Amino acid sequence: MSWLYSCQHSQFFQSAANDANSNLRIANYIFDGKTLNTSWTSVPGKTYRIEFSTNLITWNDLGFDFSAANAPMAITNSGDFDLNETGTPTEAYFRVIIAK
């Protein structure tokens, strides 16, 4: 599952390109350029990872894997990435992947 957030245009897009029958859906998100708050549908026992990119070529993970004990999964992250350190990009891309 991936989703794109455009800092410049405040647009949000979502896709599950690898699995058309995927139940993984972004339930909500708030991104202020530094802090990400999001939740998504999840399967208890699965482990998820959030990655981000400013160019769709190089992806960086937040440094954590999130194990789903309940559904939906919800996280807040504010200390592991700061897009201002990458030159204040106009686009920020995020994706949720199943890590395990």
Short mmCIF file of N, CA and C in Angstrom, two decimals:
data_model
loop_
_atom_site.label_atom_id
_atom_site.label_comp_id
_atom_site.label_asym_id
_atom_site.label_seq_id
_atom_site.Cartn_x
_atom_site.Cartn_y
_atom_site.Cartn_z
N MET A 1 0.86 -1.16 0.00
CA MET A 1 0.00 0.00 0.00
C MET A 1 0.89 1.22 0.00
N SER A 2 0.57 2.17 -0.78
CA SER A 2 1.29 3.43 -0.76
C SER A 2 0.31 4.57 -0.79
N TRP A 3 0.76 5.67 -0.31
CA TRP A 3 -0.03 6.87 -0.48
C TRP A 3 0.90 8.04 -0.70
N LEU A 4 0.45 8.99 -1.43
CA LEU A 4 1.23 10.16 -1.79
C LEU A 4 0.58 11.36 -1.16
N TYR A 5 1.38 12.17 -0.50
CA TYR A 5 0.88 13.42 0.03
C TYR A 5 1.69 14.52 -0.61
N SER A 6 1.05 15.45 -1.27
CA SER A 6 1.72 16.57 -1.90
C SER A 6 1.69 17.76 -0.95
N CYS A 7 2.86 18.13 -0.42
CA CYS A 7 2.93 19.29 0.48
C CYS A 7 2.48 20.56 -0.23
N GLN A 8 2.79 20.66 -1.49
CA GLN A 8 2.49 21.86 -2.25
C GLN A 8 1.01 21.99 -2.54
N HIS A 9 0.35 20.89 -2.87
CA HIS A 9 -1.05 20.95 -3.31
C HIS A 9 -2.02 20.34 -2.32
N SER A 10 -1.51 19.86 -1.19
CA SER A 10 -2.35 19.22 -0.16
C SER A 10 -3.26 18.16 -0.76
N GLN A 11 -2.69 17.31 -1.60
CA GLN A 11 -3.45 16.25 -2.24
C GLN A 11 -3.04 14.91 -1.66
N PHE A 12 -3.95 13.97 -1.70
CA PHE A 12 -3.75 12.65 -1.13
C PHE A 12 -4.20 11.62 -2.14
N PHE A 13 -3.35 10.63 -2.40
CA PHE A 13 -3.68 9.55 -3.33
C PHE A 13 -3.32 8.24 -2.65
N GLN A 14 -4.00 7.18 -3.00
CA GLN A 14 -3.77 5.89 -2.37
C GLN A 14 -3.85 4.80 -3.42
N SER A 15 -3.02 3.77 -3.28
CA SER A 15 -3.10 2.64 -4.20
C SER A 15 -2.60 1.38 -3.51
N ALA A 16 -3.03 0.27 -4.02
CA ALA A 16 -2.54 -1.04 -3.58
C ALA A 16 -2.12 -1.79 -4.83
N ALA A 17 -1.08 -1.31 -5.46
CA ALA A 17 -0.69 -1.79 -6.78
C ALA A 17 -0.34 -3.27 -6.81
N ASN A 18 0.15 -3.81 -5.71
CA ASN A 18 0.57 -5.21 -5.71
C ASN A 18 -0.55 -6.19 -5.44
N ASP A 19 -1.70 -5.71 -4.98
CA ASP A 19 -2.79 -6.61 -4.63
C ASP A 19 -4.12 -5.88 -4.76
N ALA A 20 -4.82 -6.15 -5.83
CA ALA A 20 -6.10 -5.47 -6.08
C ALA A 20 -7.14 -5.82 -5.03
N ASN A 21 -6.98 -6.94 -4.35
CA ASN A 21 -7.93 -7.36 -3.33
C ASN A 21 -7.49 -6.98 -1.92
N SER A 22 -6.47 -6.16 -1.82
CA SER A 22 -5.93 -5.78 -0.52
C SER A 22 -6.97 -5.09 0.34
N ASN A 23 -7.00 -5.46 1.62
CA ASN A 23 -7.86 -4.79 2.57
C ASN A 23 -7.15 -3.65 3.28
N LEU A 24 -5.89 -3.43 2.96
CA LEU A 24 -5.12 -2.37 3.59
C LEU A 24 -5.57 -1.03 3.03
N ARG A 25 -6.14 -0.21 3.90
CA ARG A 25 -6.64 1.10 3.49
C ARG A 25 -6.21 2.13 4.53
N ILE A 26 -5.83 3.29 4.07
CA ILE A 26 -5.51 4.38 4.97
C ILE A 26 -6.82 4.91 5.53
N ALA A 27 -6.97 4.87 6.85
CA ALA A 27 -8.21 5.34 7.48
C ALA A 27 -8.17 6.85 7.68
N ASN A 28 -7.02 7.37 8.09
CA ASN A 28 -6.85 8.82 8.20
C ASN A 28 -5.37 9.14 8.27
N TYR A 29 -5.05 10.39 8.06
CA TYR A 29 -3.67 10.84 8.16
C TYR A 29 -3.66 12.34 8.40
N ILE A 30 -2.64 12.78 9.09
CA ILE A 30 -2.33 14.20 9.23
C ILE A 30 -0.82 14.29 9.11
N PHE A 31 -0.36 15.14 8.23
CA PHE A 31 1.07 15.35 8.07
C PHE A 31 1.31 16.84 7.99
N ASP A 32 2.10 17.38 8.90
CA ASP A 32 2.33 18.82 8.94
C ASP A 32 3.73 19.21 8.47
N GLY A 33 4.41 18.29 7.80
CA GLY A 33 5.76 18.55 7.32
C GLY A 33 6.82 17.98 8.24
N LYS A 34 6.43 17.66 9.47
CA LYS A 34 7.38 17.10 10.41
C LYS A 34 6.79 15.92 11.19
N THR A 35 5.53 15.98 11.52
CA THR A 35 4.90 14.93 12.32
C THR A 35 3.86 14.21 11.48
N LEU A 36 3.89 12.89 11.52
CA LEU A 36 2.93 12.07 10.80
C LEU A 36 2.03 11.37 11.81
N ASN A 37 0.74 11.53 11.66
CA ASN A 37 -0.27 10.79 12.41
C ASN A 37 -1.10 10.05 11.39
N THR A 38 -1.18 8.74 11.51
CA THR A 38 -1.94 7.99 10.52
C THR A 38 -2.49 6.71 11.13
N SER A 39 -3.51 6.19 10.52
CA SER A 39 -4.01 4.87 10.88
C SER A 39 -4.44 4.17 9.61
N TRP A 40 -4.38 2.86 9.64
CA TRP A 40 -4.77 2.07 8.47
C TRP A 40 -5.38 0.76 8.95
N THR A 41 -6.15 0.14 8.07
CA THR A 41 -6.67 -1.18 8.40
C THR A 41 -5.49 -2.13 8.48
N SER A 42 -5.57 -3.07 9.38
CA SER A 42 -4.44 -3.98 9.57
C SER A 42 -4.95 -5.35 9.96
N VAL A 43 -4.05 -6.29 9.91
CA VAL A 43 -4.36 -7.67 10.30
C VAL A 43 -3.54 -7.97 11.55
N PRO A 44 -4.20 -8.30 12.67
CA PRO A 44 -3.45 -8.65 13.88
C PRO A 44 -2.42 -9.75 13.58
N GLY A 45 -1.21 -9.53 14.09
CA GLY A 45 -0.12 -10.48 13.86
C GLY A 45 0.79 -10.08 12.72
N LYS A 46 0.34 -9.21 11.82
CA LYS A 46 1.19 -8.72 10.74
C LYS A 46 2.06 -7.57 11.26
N THR A 47 3.20 -7.39 10.62
CA THR A 47 4.11 -6.31 10.98
C THR A 47 4.23 -5.37 9.79
N TYR A 48 4.08 -4.08 10.06
CA TYR A 48 4.05 -3.06 9.02
C TYR A 48 5.22 -2.10 9.20
N ARG A 49 5.60 -1.48 8.10
CA ARG A 49 6.67 -0.48 8.10
C ARG A 49 6.21 0.70 7.25
N ILE A 50 6.50 1.91 7.71
CA ILE A 50 6.22 3.11 6.92
C ILE A 50 7.53 3.61 6.35
N GLU A 51 7.52 3.90 5.06
CA GLU A 51 8.68 4.47 4.39
C GLU A 51 8.29 5.80 3.78
N PHE A 52 9.28 6.69 3.61
CA PHE A 52 9.02 7.98 2.99
C PHE A 52 10.10 8.30 1.97
N SER A 53 9.73 9.15 1.02
CA SER A 53 10.64 9.57 -0.04
C SER A 53 10.29 10.99 -0.46
N THR A 54 11.25 11.68 -0.99
CA THR A 54 10.99 13.00 -1.57
C THR A 54 11.12 12.96 -3.09
N ASN A 55 11.48 11.77 -3.64
CA ASN A 55 11.70 11.70 -5.09
C ASN A 55 11.19 10.41 -5.74
N LEU A 56 10.58 9.52 -4.98
CA LEU A 56 10.09 8.22 -5.45
C LEU A 56 11.19 7.27 -5.91
N ILE A 57 12.44 7.64 -5.69
CA ILE A 57 13.56 6.78 -6.06
C ILE A 57 14.20 6.20 -4.80
N THR A 58 14.56 7.06 -3.88
CA THR A 58 15.18 6.65 -2.63
C THR A 58 14.13 6.63 -1.53
N TRP A 59 13.98 5.48 -0.88
CA TRP A 59 13.00 5.33 0.20
C TRP A 59 13.74 5.14 1.52
N ASN A 60 13.25 5.78 2.55
CA ASN A 60 13.80 5.66 3.90
C ASN A 60 12.70 5.18 4.83
N ASP A 61 13.05 4.25 5.72
CA ASP A 61 12.02 3.84 6.67
C ASP A 61 12.12 4.70 7.92
N LEU A 62 11.07 4.66 8.72
CA LEU A 62 11.03 5.46 9.93
C LEU A 62 11.89 4.87 11.04
N GLY A 63 12.44 3.69 10.79
CA GLY A 63 13.29 3.06 11.78
C GLY A 63 12.57 2.12 12.71
N PHE A 64 11.28 1.93 12.48
CA PHE A 64 10.48 1.06 13.34
C PHE A 64 9.67 0.11 12.48
N ASP A 65 9.41 -1.05 13.02
CA ASP A 65 8.37 -1.93 12.50
C ASP A 65 7.23 -1.87 13.49
N PHE A 66 6.01 -1.86 12.99
CA PHE A 66 4.82 -1.74 13.82
C PHE A 66 4.06 -3.05 13.77
N SER A 67 3.97 -3.74 14.89
CA SER A 67 3.23 -5.00 14.97
C SER A 67 1.78 -4.71 15.30
N ALA A 68 0.90 -5.24 14.50
CA ALA A 68 -0.53 -4.99 14.69
C ALA A 68 -1.09 -5.97 15.71
N ALA A 69 -1.48 -5.45 16.85
CA ALA A 69 -2.16 -6.26 17.84
C ALA A 69 -3.67 -6.13 17.65
N ASN A 70 -4.07 -4.98 17.17
CA ASN A 70 -5.49 -4.69 16.93
C ASN A 70 -5.64 -4.06 15.56
N ALA A 71 -6.86 -4.00 15.10
CA ALA A 71 -7.15 -3.30 13.85
C ALA A 71 -8.17 -2.21 14.17
N PRO A 72 -8.07 -1.03 13.64
CA PRO A 72 -7.01 -0.58 12.74
C PRO A 72 -5.73 -0.23 13.50
N MET A 73 -4.66 -0.14 12.75
CA MET A 73 -3.35 0.23 13.27
C MET A 73 -3.27 1.75 13.29
N ALA A 74 -2.73 2.34 14.34
CA ALA A 74 -2.59 3.80 14.41
C ALA A 74 -1.22 4.13 14.98
N ILE A 75 -0.55 5.10 14.38
CA ILE A 75 0.76 5.52 14.86
C ILE A 75 0.87 7.04 14.80
N THR A 76 1.74 7.56 15.63
CA THR A 76 2.16 8.95 15.56
C THR A 76 3.67 8.92 15.57
N ASN A 77 4.29 9.61 14.65
CA ASN A 77 5.74 9.65 14.60
C ASN A 77 6.18 11.07 14.37
N SER A 78 7.04 11.57 15.24
CA SER A 78 7.50 12.94 15.07
C SER A 78 9.00 13.10 15.26
N GLY A 79 9.73 12.02 15.51
CA GLY A 79 11.13 12.19 15.81
C GLY A 79 12.10 11.57 14.84
N ASP A 80 11.64 10.84 13.86
CA ASP A 80 12.56 10.08 13.04
C ASP A 80 12.75 10.60 11.63
N PHE A 81 12.01 11.59 11.25
CA PHE A 81 12.26 12.20 9.97
C PHE A 81 11.81 13.64 9.99
N ASP A 82 12.54 14.45 9.29
CA ASP A 82 12.20 15.86 9.16
C ASP A 82 12.47 16.23 7.72
N LEU A 83 11.41 16.43 6.96
CA LEU A 83 11.59 16.72 5.54
C LEU A 83 12.30 18.03 5.30
N ASN A 84 12.34 18.92 6.29
CA ASN A 84 13.08 20.17 6.13
C ASN A 84 14.57 19.90 5.98
N GLU A 85 15.05 18.78 6.53
CA GLU A 85 16.46 18.43 6.39
C GLU A 85 16.81 18.03 4.96
N THR A 86 15.81 17.73 4.16
CA THR A 86 16.07 17.32 2.78
C THR A 86 15.83 18.47 1.81
N GLY A 87 15.85 19.70 2.30
CA GLY A 87 15.73 20.85 1.42
C GLY A 87 14.31 21.37 1.26
N THR A 88 13.44 21.10 2.19
CA THR A 88 12.05 21.55 2.15
C THR A 88 11.40 21.20 0.81
N PRO A 89 11.22 19.92 0.54
CA PRO A 89 10.64 19.51 -0.74
C PRO A 89 9.18 19.92 -0.85
N THR A 90 8.71 20.02 -2.08
CA THR A 90 7.30 20.34 -2.30
C THR A 90 6.45 19.09 -2.34
N GLU A 91 7.07 17.93 -2.43
CA GLU A 91 6.34 16.67 -2.44
C GLU A 91 6.94 15.75 -1.38
N ALA A 92 6.08 15.02 -0.72
CA ALA A 92 6.51 13.98 0.21
C ALA A 92 5.68 12.75 -0.10
N TYR A 93 6.34 11.62 -0.20
CA TYR A 93 5.67 10.37 -0.54
C TYR A 93 5.80 9.41 0.63
N PHE A 94 4.73 8.72 0.96
CA PHE A 94 4.74 7.76 2.05
C PHE A 94 4.16 6.45 1.55
N ARG A 95 4.63 5.35 2.11
CA ARG A 95 4.02 4.07 1.81
C ARG A 95 4.07 3.18 3.05
N VAL A 96 3.06 2.36 3.17
CA VAL A 96 3.00 1.35 4.21
C VAL A 96 3.27 0.02 3.54
N ILE A 97 4.21 -0.74 4.07
CA ILE A 97 4.51 -2.06 3.52
C ILE A 97 4.36 -3.10 4.63
N ILE A 98 4.08 -4.32 4.25
CA ILE A 98 4.07 -5.41 5.21
C ILE A 98 5.51 -5.89 5.34
N ALA A 99 6.06 -5.75 6.53
CA ALA A 99 7.46 -6.09 6.76
C ALA A 99 7.65 -7.57 7.03
N LYS A 100 6.67 -8.19 7.69
CA LYS A 100 6.76 -9.62 8.02
C LYS A 100 5.40 -10.24 7.93
#
